[in-house]
Amino acid sequence: MRGISVARRVKNCAPPVNGGKSYGPENAGASTWLEAAGGMRVVSAIPENLFKYSDACTRGAEQFQSWVRTVLAPAMSAFDRNAAIPCSGLDAAVAKQIAAAFYTDRDVRTVGQAFLEADGPTARKPGTPVGAPEKAVESAFQRLQRQYALRALQGAHQAQMNAGANLAKRLMNARPAEVNDIVKLLAPHANDPYFNAGFYNNLDKRHIETAMTLGGIPALVQAYSSGLLDRKVHDSVARIVSVPAPDFRGAVSLDDHYMSDAQKTEFLRSIGANPMAARNFLAWWPPDVAPPSGPAHLSYELWFAGYLPYPSVAPHGVAPDGRRYSREELAVLSWIELHKDIILREARKWDIDPRGIIAAISWEALKNVHNRRRPIAVNIPPTVPKFGLHSVGPGKVHLLSSLITDLEGGKYGNYVPATGLDERKQILASSEGSIKYIAAIMAAYSKVTDDSGHRPIRKDPVMLTQVFHGGGVQENPGKWREHLNSVPKDYQYAPGNDMAVWARQNMRFLDDALAAD
């Protein structure tokens, strides 16, 4: 149906009257074409009339179909037995046209529902026209059509999906020693996409990664080929493969399984080798836009961002006003968009400008590029110096810095819970965990600044990155407090470290990252 406007669909089913300007209850509820501000095409209809039209036509088609089956077909069969020229093909042709009418009637009802969705949750009296941008109605129509098709497909394979769901429940409730054997039970269903879709749809993110790590990649690829994976599975998989694999040295809990970089590469190659799975994996990309071709030259913590679709702020790789971003900048904008909900949530929690968080992550990925993770030692004896520069995730929060240990210990307030090194490593290896720590660090410096009586920095992304990057008087909130207490209240901040300077020079980038939706 792509490329056929929703207005054409409605017009084909119920031609407008009164010059195409208005529609009363006596009409089916056809569309009207209006030129709105900016040349946007607007269509209008009365959804309830479309529903009535669809129902009436469907009943008529059903009655006609019944007449063909009980009257016309027997009569033609009898005629064929005695006729020199048989006409048995006629009933098949009529049946084909009736089937087409059924589909048209269903589409008319779907158009009515699309108008209601495009209109949004506004109060309206039933039977009154709904006006909406044609693109919004068309988008709603396409979405509803996909939903109907998926429901029909799921209904046809519900038994297989239920069987997969039962195996998923076993994995979710399994003891560590049982996990590997349960994942092996996917093997007999290697060629059943619906069983595997039911399996992965009923796992949380941690167990999805567990299954992928222990040999469940072929099953996940098959699940993608079904077209029935839930969006939450897509989101979990994207987050799993978009963060670097933890660089563990020492014992790891049997409760947790983490994909290696080699396994993530295996998954991407397997997806690419299955055309149907690849299409569904990339289904949320604009269909007329070629996806990014592969990894961008970014620091290790955002390496997978090169595989993400172009950001919505620049869906064709170029912003609407013609601004051009580098391949790396586009990849970072896409990663930010994927995690924007978490960034906004943490920024609101601590009342700080989310652009500060975005700037810290973006600068580390774009400008402080490292091709591999810095090594992490675990179970460090007290006699061995602790190297505070070790980091694993977005923003490169330092695992062993005194700032982090003081922050967890509550020295500057209640910002993050106390953890051990192993647990902190797992938290900071995740995108969400890193974002939480970055926001907490910026919040701690902001609170010290508020208490000092100096100009607040909560809504100043440049100063937030200045204190987050640290060093000198910004080494930790305690030193920052001492510095502020030693200068006048009208003291003018002078952000000058590399991260802060980049943030000040790239405010348009930060604004676009926040605007992406």
Coordinates of C-alpha atoms in Angstrom, one line a residue:
M1 CA 0.0 0.0 0.0
R2 CA 3.0 2.3 0.3
G3 CA 2.9 5.3 -2.0
I4 CA -0.9 5.4 -2.2
S5 CA -2.2 8.3 -0.2
V6 CA -4.8 7.8 2.5
A7 CA -6.9 10.5 0.8
R8 CA -7.0 8.5 -2.4
R9 CA -8.1 5.4 -0.5
V10 CA -11.0 7.2 1.1
K11 CA -12.0 9.0 -2.2
N12 CA -11.9 5.7 -4.1
C13 CA -14.3 4.2 -1.5
A14 CA -16.6 7.1 -1.0
P15 CA -16.4 10.1 -3.4
P16 CA -16.8 13.5 -1.7
V17 CA -19.9 15.7 -2.3
N18 CA -20.7 19.4 -2.0
G19 CA -17.7 20.3 -4.0
G20 CA -15.4 18.3 -1.8
K21 CA -15.6 20.9 1.0
S22 CA -17.8 19.3 3.7
Y23 CA -19.3 16.0 4.7
G24 CA -22.5 15.4 6.5
P25 CA -23.7 12.3 8.4
E26 CA -25.4 11.1 5.2
N27 CA -22.1 10.6 3.5
A28 CA -19.6 7.8 4.1
G29 CA -17.0 10.2 5.4
A30 CA -14.7 10.9 2.5
S31 CA -11.6 13.1 2.6
T32 CA -11.1 16.7 1.7
W33 CA -7.8 18.2 0.5
L34 CA -6.8 21.5 2.2
E35 CA -3.6 23.5 1.9
A36 CA -2.5 24.4 5.4
A37 CA 0.3 26.6 6.6
G38 CA 3.5 25.7 5.0
G39 CA 1.8 23.8 2.2
M40 CA 1.0 20.8 4.5
R41 CA -1.7 18.7 3.0
V42 CA -4.6 18.1 5.4
V43 CA -7.3 15.5 5.0
S44 CA -10.6 15.2 6.9
A45 CA -13.2 12.5 7.4
I46 CA -16.0 11.4 9.8
P47 CA -14.6 8.1 11.2
E48 CA -18.0 6.8 12.4
N49 CA -19.4 7.2 8.9
L50 CA -16.4 5.2 7.5
F51 CA -17.1 2.5 10.1
K52 CA -20.8 2.4 9.0
Y53 CA -19.9 2.3 5.4
S54 CA -17.4 -0.5 5.9
D55 CA -19.9 -2.6 8.0
A56 CA -22.7 -2.1 5.4
C57 CA -20.5 -3.0 2.5
T58 CA -19.1 -6.0 4.3
R59 CA -22.6 -7.3 5.0
G60 CA -23.5 -6.8 1.3
A61 CA -20.4 -8.6 0.2
E62 CA -21.2 -11.5 2.6
Q63 CA -24.7 -11.7 1.2
F64 CA -23.5 -11.6 -2.4
Q65 CA -20.9 -14.3 -1.6
S66 CA -23.6 -16.5 -0.1
W67 CA -25.8 -16.0 -3.2
V68 CA -22.9 -17.0 -5.4
R69 CA -22.2 -20.1 -3.4
T70 CA -25.8 -21.3 -3.0
V71 CA -27.4 -20.1 -6.3
L72 CA -24.9 -19.0 -9.0
A73 CA -22.3 -21.7 -8.6
P74 CA -24.8 -24.6 -8.7
A75 CA -26.6 -23.1 -11.7
M76 CA -23.4 -22.7 -13.6
S77 CA -22.3 -26.2 -12.8
A78 CA -25.6 -27.5 -14.2
F79 CA -25.2 -25.3 -17.3
D80 CA -21.6 -26.5 -17.8
R81 CA -22.8 -30.1 -17.9
N82 CA -25.0 -29.4 -21.0
A83 CA -23.2 -26.4 -22.6
A84 CA -20.9 -26.7 -25.6
I85 CA -18.8 -23.8 -24.1
P86 CA -18.3 -24.1 -20.4
C87 CA -18.4 -20.9 -18.3
S88 CA -17.2 -22.3 -15.0
G89 CA -14.5 -19.7 -14.7
L90 CA -17.0 -17.0 -14.1
D91 CA -17.8 -18.0 -10.5
A92 CA -14.1 -17.9 -9.7
A93 CA -13.8 -14.4 -11.2
V94 CA -16.7 -13.3 -9.1
A95 CA -15.3 -14.8 -6.0
K96 CA -12.0 -13.0 -6.6
Q97 CA -13.8 -9.7 -6.9
I98 CA -15.8 -10.3 -3.7
A99 CA -12.6 -11.1 -1.9
A100 CA -11.1 -7.8 -3.1
A101 CA -14.3 -6.0 -1.8
F102 CA -13.7 -7.6 1.6
Y103 CA -10.2 -6.1 1.7
T104 CA -11.4 -2.7 0.5
D105 CA -14.1 -2.7 3.2
R106 CA -11.5 -3.6 5.8
D107 CA -9.2 -0.8 4.6
V108 CA -12.0 1.7 4.8
R109 CA -12.5 0.8 8.5
T110 CA -8.7 1.0 9.1
V111 CA -8.7 4.5 7.5
G112 CA -11.4 5.5 10.0
Q113 CA -9.3 4.2 12.9
A114 CA -6.2 5.9 11.4
F115 CA -8.0 9.3 11.5
L116 CA -8.9 8.8 15.2
E117 CA -5.3 7.9 16.0
A118 CA -3.9 10.9 14.1
D119 CA -6.3 13.2 15.8
G120 CA -4.9 12.1 19.2
P121 CA -6.7 12.0 22.5
T122 CA -8.8 15.1 21.9
A123 CA -12.4 15.5 22.9
R124 CA -14.8 15.4 20.0
K125 CA -18.4 14.6 19.5
P126 CA -19.0 11.4 17.6
G127 CA -20.1 12.0 14.0
T128 CA -18.1 15.2 13.7
P129 CA -15.3 15.5 11.1
V130 CA -11.7 14.9 12.1
G131 CA -9.0 16.9 10.3
A132 CA -5.3 15.8 10.4
P133 CA -2.1 16.1 8.3
E134 CA -2.2 13.5 5.5
K135 CA 1.2 12.2 6.5
A136 CA 0.0 11.6 10.1
V137 CA -3.0 9.6 8.9
E138 CA -1.0 7.7 6.4
S139 CA 1.5 6.8 9.1
A140 CA -1.2 5.6 11.4
F141 CA -2.8 3.6 8.6
Q142 CA 0.5 1.8 7.8
R143 CA 1.0 1.1 11.5
L144 CA -2.5 -0.4 11.9
Q145 CA -2.0 -2.5 8.8
R146 CA 1.2 -4.0 10.2
Q147 CA -0.5 -4.6 13.5
Y148 CA -3.3 -6.5 11.9
A149 CA -0.9 -8.6 9.8
L150 CA 1.2 -9.5 12.8
R151 CA -1.8 -10.5 14.9
A152 CA -3.0 -12.8 12.1
L153 CA 0.5 -14.3 11.8
Q154 CA 0.8 -14.7 15.6
G155 CA -2.6 -16.4 15.8
A156 CA -1.6 -18.9 13.2
H157 CA 1.5 -19.9 15.2
Q158 CA 0.3 -19.3 18.8
A159 CA 1.0 -22.9 19.8
Q160 CA 4.7 -22.7 18.8
M161 CA 5.1 -19.4 20.5
N162 CA 3.5 -20.7 23.7
A163 CA 6.0 -23.6 23.7
G164 CA 8.9 -21.1 23.4
A165 CA 7.4 -19.0 26.2
N166 CA 7.3 -22.0 28.5
L167 CA 11.0 -22.7 27.9
A168 CA 11.7 -19.0 28.6
K169 CA 10.0 -19.3 31.9
R170 CA 12.2 -22.2 32.8
L171 CA 15.3 -20.1 32.0
M172 CA 14.0 -17.2 34.0
N173 CA 13.5 -19.4 37.1
A174 CA 16.6 -21.6 36.7
R175 CA 19.4 -22.0 39.1
P176 CA 22.8 -21.0 37.7
A177 CA 23.9 -24.7 37.2
E178 CA 20.8 -25.3 35.1
V179 CA 21.0 -22.4 32.7
N180 CA 23.4 -23.9 30.1
D181 CA 21.3 -27.1 29.7
I182 CA 18.1 -25.1 29.3
V183 CA 19.6 -22.9 26.5
K184 CA 20.8 -26.1 24.7
L185 CA 17.1 -27.1 24.4
L186 CA 16.8 -24.4 21.7
A187 CA 18.8 -26.6 19.3
P188 CA 15.8 -28.9 18.3
H189 CA 13.9 -25.8 17.3
A190 CA 16.7 -24.2 15.3
N191 CA 14.5 -23.8 12.2
D192 CA 11.3 -22.7 14.0
P193 CA 11.2 -18.9 14.0
Y194 CA 7.9 -18.8 16.0
F195 CA 9.1 -21.0 18.8
N196 CA 12.2 -18.9 19.1
A197 CA 10.2 -15.6 19.0
G198 CA 8.0 -16.9 21.8
F199 CA 11.2 -17.8 23.8
Y200 CA 12.9 -14.4 23.4
N201 CA 9.7 -12.4 23.9
N202 CA 9.4 -13.8 27.4
L203 CA 13.0 -13.0 28.6
D204 CA 14.3 -9.9 30.3
K205 CA 17.4 -8.1 29.1
R206 CA 19.8 -10.1 31.4
H207 CA 18.4 -13.4 30.3
I208 CA 18.4 -12.4 26.6
E209 CA 22.2 -11.8 26.9
T210 CA 22.6 -15.0 28.8
A211 CA 20.9 -17.0 26.0
M212 CA 22.9 -15.2 23.3
T213 CA 26.1 -15.9 25.2
L214 CA 25.5 -19.6 25.7
G215 CA 24.7 -20.5 22.1
G216 CA 21.3 -18.9 21.5
I217 CA 22.4 -16.6 18.6
P218 CA 21.0 -18.8 15.8
A219 CA 17.7 -19.0 17.7
L220 CA 17.6 -15.2 18.0
V221 CA 18.3 -14.8 14.3
Q222 CA 15.4 -17.2 13.5
A223 CA 13.2 -15.2 15.9
Y224 CA 14.0 -12.0 14.0
S225 CA 13.0 -13.7 10.7
S226 CA 9.5 -14.4 12.2
G227 CA 8.7 -10.7 12.4
L228 CA 7.0 -11.3 15.7
L229 CA 9.7 -10.2 18.2
D230 CA 8.4 -7.5 20.6
R231 CA 9.9 -4.1 20.6
K232 CA 11.4 -4.6 24.0
V233 CA 13.5 -7.4 22.6
H234 CA 14.8 -5.2 19.8
D235 CA 15.7 -2.5 22.4
S236 CA 17.4 -5.0 24.7
V237 CA 19.4 -6.5 21.9
A238 CA 20.5 -3.1 20.6
R239 CA 21.7 -2.2 24.1
I240 CA 23.5 -5.5 24.6
V241 CA 25.5 -5.2 21.4
S242 CA 26.1 -1.5 21.6
V243 CA 28.2 -1.6 24.8
P244 CA 31.7 -3.0 25.1
A245 CA 32.1 -6.4 26.6
P246 CA 33.4 -6.2 30.2
D247 CA 37.1 -6.9 30.4
F248 CA 37.0 -9.3 33.4
R249 CA 40.1 -10.5 35.2
G250 CA 39.2 -12.9 37.9
A251 CA 36.2 -14.9 38.9
V252 CA 32.8 -13.9 37.5
S253 CA 29.5 -14.7 39.1
L254 CA 27.7 -17.7 37.5
D255 CA 24.5 -15.6 37.7
D256 CA 25.7 -13.3 35.0
H257 CA 26.7 -13.9 31.4
Y258 CA 28.2 -11.3 29.1
M259 CA 28.7 -11.4 25.3
S260 CA 32.2 -11.1 24.1
D261 CA 33.0 -8.7 21.2
A262 CA 33.5 -11.8 19.0
Q263 CA 30.0 -13.1 19.8
K264 CA 28.5 -9.7 19.0
T265 CA 30.3 -9.7 15.7
E266 CA 29.0 -13.3 15.1
F267 CA 25.4 -12.1 15.8
L268 CA 25.7 -9.2 13.4
R269 CA 27.1 -11.4 10.7
S270 CA 24.4 -14.0 11.2
I271 CA 21.7 -11.3 11.0
G272 CA 23.2 -10.1 7.8
A273 CA 23.2 -13.6 6.3
N274 CA 19.5 -14.0 6.8
P275 CA 17.6 -11.5 4.5
M276 CA 14.3 -11.7 6.4
A277 CA 15.9 -11.4 9.8
A278 CA 18.0 -8.5 8.6
R279 CA 15.0 -6.7 7.2
N280 CA 13.1 -7.1 10.6
F281 CA 16.3 -6.1 12.5
L282 CA 16.4 -2.9 10.6
A283 CA 12.6 -2.4 10.4
W284 CA 12.7 0.8 12.5
W285 CA 15.0 2.5 10.0
P286 CA 13.4 4.8 7.4
P287 CA 12.7 2.4 4.5
D288 CA 14.0 4.9 1.9
V289 CA 17.3 5.6 3.6
A290 CA 20.3 3.4 3.2
P291 CA 21.6 2.4 6.7
P292 CA 25.0 3.3 7.9
S293 CA 27.6 1.0 6.4
G294 CA 29.5 0.0 9.5
P295 CA 31.6 1.1 12.5
A296 CA 32.6 4.7 12.8
H297 CA 35.9 5.8 14.2
L298 CA 34.7 6.2 17.8
S299 CA 36.2 5.3 21.1
Y300 CA 35.6 1.7 22.3
E301 CA 32.6 2.5 24.5
L302 CA 30.4 3.6 21.6
W303 CA 31.9 1.4 18.9
F304 CA 28.6 -0.2 17.9
A305 CA 27.0 3.2 17.3
G306 CA 28.2 3.0 13.7
Y307 CA 25.7 0.3 13.1
L308 CA 22.7 2.3 14.3
P309 CA 20.3 4.0 11.9
Y310 CA 20.8 7.7 11.2
P311 CA 19.3 9.9 13.9
S312 CA 15.8 11.3 13.4
V313 CA 17.3 14.8 13.6
A314 CA 19.2 13.9 10.4
P315 CA 17.3 10.9 8.9
H316 CA 19.3 11.1 5.6
G317 CA 22.6 11.9 7.2
V318 CA 21.9 15.6 6.8
A319 CA 20.0 17.9 9.2
P320 CA 16.8 19.5 7.7
D321 CA 18.5 22.9 7.4
G322 CA 21.3 21.4 5.4
R323 CA 23.9 21.0 8.2
R324 CA 26.2 18.2 7.7
Y325 CA 27.6 16.0 10.4
S326 CA 30.6 13.7 10.3
R327 CA 30.0 10.0 10.2
E328 CA 31.2 9.8 13.8
E329 CA 28.8 12.6 14.9
L330 CA 25.9 11.0 13.3
A331 CA 26.7 7.7 15.1
V332 CA 26.9 9.5 18.4
L333 CA 23.6 11.3 17.8
S334 CA 22.0 7.9 17.1
W335 CA 23.4 6.5 20.3
I336 CA 22.1 9.5 22.3
E337 CA 18.7 9.1 20.7
L338 CA 18.6 5.4 21.7
H339 CA 19.3 6.3 25.3
K340 CA 17.6 9.7 25.5
D341 CA 14.9 8.5 27.9
I342 CA 17.4 7.4 30.4
I343 CA 19.4 10.6 30.0
L344 CA 16.3 12.8 30.5
R345 CA 15.2 10.7 33.5
E346 CA 18.4 11.1 35.3
A347 CA 18.7 14.8 34.4
R348 CA 15.2 15.5 35.8
K349 CA 16.0 13.4 38.9
W350 CA 18.9 15.7 39.8
D351 CA 17.6 18.9 38.2
I352 CA 20.6 19.3 35.8
D353 CA 20.8 20.2 32.1
P354 CA 20.8 16.9 30.1
R355 CA 23.1 18.5 27.6
G356 CA 25.8 18.2 30.2
I357 CA 25.5 14.4 30.2
I358 CA 25.3 14.3 26.4
A359 CA 28.4 16.5 26.1
A360 CA 30.4 14.3 28.5
I361 CA 29.5 11.1 26.6
S362 CA 29.9 12.7 23.2
W363 CA 33.3 14.2 23.8
E364 CA 34.7 11.0 25.3
A365 CA 33.5 9.0 22.2
L366 CA 34.5 11.6 19.6
K367 CA 37.6 13.2 21.0
N368 CA 39.1 10.9 23.6
V369 CA 39.3 7.9 21.3
H370 CA 40.7 4.6 22.6
N371 CA 40.6 1.5 20.4
R372 CA 40.3 -0.9 23.3
R373 CA 39.2 -0.8 27.0
R374 CA 41.8 0.0 29.6
P375 CA 42.6 -3.1 31.6
I376 CA 40.7 -3.6 34.8
A377 CA 42.1 -5.5 37.7
V378 CA 39.9 -7.1 40.4
N379 CA 40.5 -8.1 44.0
I380 CA 43.4 -5.6 44.3
P381 CA 45.4 -6.2 47.5
P382 CA 45.7 -3.1 49.8
T383 CA 49.4 -3.0 49.1
V384 CA 48.9 -2.5 45.3
P385 CA 48.4 1.0 44.0
K386 CA 44.9 1.6 42.6
F387 CA 44.9 3.0 39.1
G388 CA 42.0 5.5 38.9
L389 CA 42.1 5.9 35.2
H390 CA 40.5 2.5 34.4
S391 CA 37.1 2.8 32.8
V392 CA 34.6 0.6 30.9
G393 CA 31.5 2.5 29.7
P394 CA 30.1 5.6 28.1
G395 CA 31.6 8.8 29.5
K396 CA 34.6 6.7 30.8
V397 CA 33.7 7.1 34.5
H398 CA 36.9 6.1 36.3
L399 CA 36.3 2.9 38.3
L400 CA 38.8 3.5 41.1
S401 CA 39.0 7.2 41.5
S402 CA 38.6 8.7 45.0
L403 CA 35.7 10.7 43.6
I404 CA 33.7 7.6 42.9
T405 CA 34.5 5.9 46.2
D406 CA 33.6 9.1 48.1
L407 CA 30.4 9.5 46.1
E408 CA 29.3 5.9 46.9
G409 CA 30.3 6.4 50.6
G410 CA 27.9 9.3 50.9
K411 CA 30.6 11.9 51.6
Y412 CA 28.8 14.5 49.4
G413 CA 25.2 13.2 49.8
N414 CA 23.0 10.3 48.9
Y415 CA 23.7 10.0 45.1
V416 CA 24.6 6.4 44.3
P417 CA 24.6 3.3 46.5
A418 CA 27.8 1.8 47.8
T419 CA 29.2 -1.1 45.7
G420 CA 32.2 -3.3 45.5
L421 CA 34.6 -3.0 42.5
D422 CA 33.1 -6.0 40.7
E423 CA 29.5 -4.7 41.0
R424 CA 30.6 -1.2 40.1
K425 CA 32.4 -2.6 37.0
Q426 CA 29.2 -4.3 35.9
I427 CA 27.1 -1.2 36.4
L428 CA 29.5 1.1 34.6
A429 CA 29.9 -1.3 31.7
S430 CA 26.2 -0.7 30.9
S431 CA 24.9 2.4 29.3
E432 CA 22.2 3.1 31.9
G433 CA 24.7 2.6 34.8
S434 CA 27.2 5.0 33.2
I435 CA 24.5 7.6 32.6
K436 CA 23.4 7.4 36.3
Y437 CA 26.9 7.9 37.6
I438 CA 27.6 10.8 35.2
A439 CA 24.4 12.5 36.3
A440 CA 25.2 11.9 40.0
I441 CA 28.7 13.4 39.7
M442 CA 27.3 16.5 38.0
A443 CA 24.6 16.7 40.7
A444 CA 27.1 16.6 43.5
Y445 CA 29.2 19.5 42.1
S446 CA 25.9 21.4 41.5
K447 CA 24.8 21.0 45.1
V448 CA 28.2 22.2 46.4
T449 CA 27.9 25.2 44.1
D450 CA 24.4 26.0 45.2
D451 CA 25.4 25.8 48.9
S452 CA 28.3 28.2 48.3
G453 CA 26.1 31.0 47.1
H454 CA 27.8 31.3 43.7
R455 CA 26.0 31.3 40.4
P456 CA 24.4 27.9 40.0
I457 CA 25.8 25.5 37.3
R458 CA 22.9 23.0 37.2
K459 CA 21.6 24.5 33.9
D460 CA 25.0 25.2 32.4
P461 CA 26.2 22.3 30.3
V462 CA 29.6 23.9 29.8
M463 CA 30.3 24.1 33.5
L464 CA 28.8 20.7 34.1
T465 CA 31.4 19.2 31.8
Q466 CA 34.1 21.4 33.3
V467 CA 33.6 19.9 36.8
F468 CA 32.9 16.4 35.5
H469 CA 36.2 16.3 33.5
G470 CA 37.9 17.2 36.8
G471 CA 41.4 18.2 37.5
G472 CA 42.8 21.0 39.6
V473 CA 40.2 22.8 41.7
Q474 CA 37.6 20.4 40.2
E475 CA 39.3 17.2 41.3
N476 CA 36.4 16.4 43.6
P477 CA 33.4 18.3 45.1
G478 CA 35.4 18.9 48.3
K479 CA 38.2 20.8 46.5
W480 CA 35.6 22.6 44.4
R481 CA 33.9 23.7 47.6
E482 CA 37.3 25.0 49.0
H483 CA 37.9 26.9 45.8
L484 CA 34.5 28.5 45.8
N485 CA 34.9 29.5 49.4
S486 CA 38.1 31.3 48.5
V487 CA 36.7 33.5 45.8
P488 CA 34.1 36.3 45.7
K489 CA 30.4 35.5 45.2
D490 CA 30.5 37.3 41.8
Y491 CA 33.4 35.1 40.7
Q492 CA 33.2 34.4 36.9
Y493 CA 33.7 30.8 36.0
A494 CA 36.4 30.1 33.4
P495 CA 35.7 26.7 31.8
G496 CA 38.8 25.8 30.0
N497 CA 39.5 22.0 29.9
D498 CA 39.1 20.1 26.6
M499 CA 35.7 18.7 27.3
A500 CA 34.2 22.1 28.4
V501 CA 35.7 23.9 25.5
W502 CA 34.3 21.3 23.1
A503 CA 30.8 21.6 24.7
R504 CA 30.9 25.4 24.3
Q505 CA 31.9 25.1 20.7
N506 CA 29.3 22.5 19.9
M507 CA 26.1 23.7 21.5
R508 CA 24.2 23.2 18.2
F509 CA 25.2 19.5 18.3
L510 CA 24.0 19.2 21.9
D511 CA 20.7 20.9 21.1
D512 CA 20.2 18.6 18.1
A513 CA 21.0 15.5 20.2
L514 CA 18.3 16.6 22.7
A515 CA 15.8 17.4 19.9
A516 CA 16.1 14.0 18.3
D517 CA 12.9 12.1 18.7

